[in-house]
Amino acid sequence: MNSRGSWFMRDRPVLIWLLVALVVSLVHPFFASSRWLMVHLVVLGAVTHSAMVWSVHFTDALLKTRAGFEERRVQSIRLGIFHVGAIAVFVGVPTAIWPLTIAGGTLISGAVLWHAVMLVRRLRAALPGRFRITVRYYIVAALLLPVGALFGVLLARGLAEPWHGRLLVAHTMTNLLGWIGLTVLGTLVTLWPTMLRTRMAPNAESASTHALPILGVGLLLAIGGPLLGSEVLGAAGIVAYLVGTLWVYRPILTSARQRPPAAFPTMSAGAGLVWLPIGLGLMAFSLATRGSWAALSDHYGILTTIFVVGFALQVLLGALSYLLPVVIGGGPSVLRAGMAELDRWSTWRVAVANLGLALCLLPVPSLVRVVLSVVTLVALAVSIPVLLRGIIASVKAKRALEKQPATPGVRHVDTSPRTWSRPQLIAAVSVIAVGATLGVGLDPTAAGLTTAAGQGPVAAQVTPTGHTTTVTVTAKDMRFHPAQVSVPAGDKLVIDLVNTDSTDIHDLVLANGAKSPRLSPGEKATVDVGVVSAPIDGWCSVVGHRQLGMVFKVDVTGSSAAGSASGGGGSGGAMMPGMTHADATGPSPAIDFMKQWPAGFTAYDPVLPPLRDEKVHKVTLTAEDVKTEVAPGVSQVRWTYNGTSIGPVLHGRVGDTFEVTLVNKGTIGHSVDFHASEVAPDLPMRTLQPGQSLVYRFTAKRSGIWLYHCSTMPMSTHIAAGMAGAIVIEPPGLPKVDHSYVLSQSELYLGAQGDPVNAAKVAADQPDALMFNGFVNQYVDRPLAAKAGERVRIWVLDIGPNRPLSFHVVGTQFDTVYKEGTYLLKDGRGPLDPPDYHSGGSQALDLLPAQGGFVELTFPAAGHYSIVNHIMTDAERGARGTFAVTK
Ligand SMILES: [Cu+2]
């Protein structure tokens, strides 16, 4: 077909979508749906557009479709409809506007179905010939896309597990393996040898023909398995698809052996073809071994990266780099000009992208992964300007040629390089090595590097033996194994510490100052304790771990030292009995409960956030350490969700789905447990190490005010440090009131000024203060507002971790009390009272930790009404507030 000249809809949208994807990947830490958006900009935007354009192009070429069968203008309209649909989906999904997503999905499906119909018509109109099978690949692929789009639209609605996981697998298998996979496999059988400028293998057409039914059965099972809830069926389907893929690869490999890829197009596409079976193998393995669909969707990031970046994006970039100069036409010199641009730094680009990608998928430390993914992104992103320059160079060369009279020349000039570039490969390996080193350098503990204690103390009373004792100690489940080691006096002690815990960070600190870095699960370090003259205590310094029993002891054997150890006192750094590093941070500040909050203090907003319309609430909880004043003049490092002294209040109704992304930007492991959910705790409530994140998805089925809290050991300390909050699930038909407030009570266990929580005080159940909404006495100075006669509802939650609450508002009575899912009193009438009884009242709502409810009241007149925990000792140490009621 005639493809000379510029045709806007053919190439430009691809570059635009890739550019937008690049921008999103650069700003991605700043918004929630960025991962979804990056993936879909590439596969739904760029790849799908190219699949629609080029499958028509190749169909026309293979079938020798007569000129004018379908005008380019009509194809442009079809592509236009597709792009309008894609834009609607790109906006609709991240903003949770479901009707927009439905509209977008419908337009996309319509455009691709129309595309399929036109392919069928072409096939019917064509004379018999070779490679009609390729067009059948395109037709099957195009018929699958609307199915995958339907799954996608349902996913966007928000589903609870296990349906979310099952549909996610069905959606990705349909679109990635069905729509994109079949299109690529169908095309490359003929395109690949052309790109390599070699002969097509004799078995190419028969391999294509035999593979299609295998791929089809594979797809049927890979999509049907998850829909029926069968992991085994799904895994079998992917294995079948893998067999079909390898079948198609036979002629492709034959061509590649004749002439190995050396230019960018074949290197990039070839690398993409390598990733496909890797992704399929991992996918089948994950399906067969993961315990649940939720677990699978939780680990989907790696698989998506392989399919989208490794396979689809690299094949797209390779194919476009070949096709663009070819279809611009203009003869060998023009082609040469274009190819020269497109082939720039080809070995380097492909090697960096693939080495980087491969390393990112291995369990490397998180900072190394960040640096490597940036390097990989750069290597891939370079293709965008390179493609543009290639187009410009070709068009320029063509124009120049058109101005001159045609010169007779050789028709086919082979311009592609004969081999890949060794210097570029060396440069690529260097970039990756530097990137990895930089990542390790930024985070030395990540690599488990040896840290010598440096200031290893020299004992005063013993003569060093010159001998070194080396022991291996593992840290696991809040214990050191062994918890005690014996060293001959005068020996140098070296401890090889391994953290074999599956979730928790640990370290080992010794009383003489020697210590290990904090180790993530699986990491190790060497601690040089120095020459040992006296017994030394050790412990894990992660807050709370010592209190849970994570202690260590170095004992001394041998003559001179053993007896003198405790009495000596001269051994460098050894601590006084009873004094420990954890307690040695200084005394905790005293709270003056009469002191007012300074003018600059902003109280935690006690107003219940408004109920929003959406059925799916997308929430990000970021665990982070934040230093804040918790009482006037008293500052502490709080472990927070989203930076506030206690977590944010969430609000929904019965039946709403919550999709909570927990991101750990703290310094130790954290997690979250939503009492409003009914889920198997294993995965969603697991502890995340710093830098990790997870998605916790649940549908709220029962009403009430529910606690959510960090469930990482020791839970008491994590809750006391601030990692807890309230989620209000409104019962159906809840009457409107003039004001709705939320008050959550928790305890404060002060560390030294500016320090985190004192875990020893938590363990001893000795709070320094109590607080409503995370700040001592805050609503005494910043009263809650109401007018006399107005109806006020106060949602109350006891966060704890340990103290009960007797919630009372001085001068008022509650005529309505709701506690733990039921009305104890409604308009002065209890559930067992006769219908005409309305004189019941309540003075206090009693709650144990993790219980909640609400009370309703009306203030009789203007005045100042104290809010108290009527356990008076606790009111006097901070659990107080005021209602300032006006006329
Ligand atoms: Cu925590």
Tab-separated table of C-alpha atoms and ligand atoms in Angstrom, residues 639 641 669-671 710-712 718 723, ligand 1:
chain	number	residue	atom	x	y	z
A	639	TRP	CA	5.455	7.355	64.448
A	641	TYR	CA	0.215	7.684	59.511
A	669	GLY	CA	9.038	-1.862	60.078
A	670	HIS	CA	5.358	-0.874	60.245
A	671	SER	CA	2.014	-2.290	59.173
A	710	CYS	CA	-0.023	-0.656	63.318
A	711	SER	CA	0.272	-4.329	64.197
A	712	THR	CA	4.055	-4.594	64.192
A	718	HIS	CA	3.631	1.279	67.882
A	723	MET	CA	0.158	4.610	64.700
B	1	CU	CU	4.376	0.663	63.439
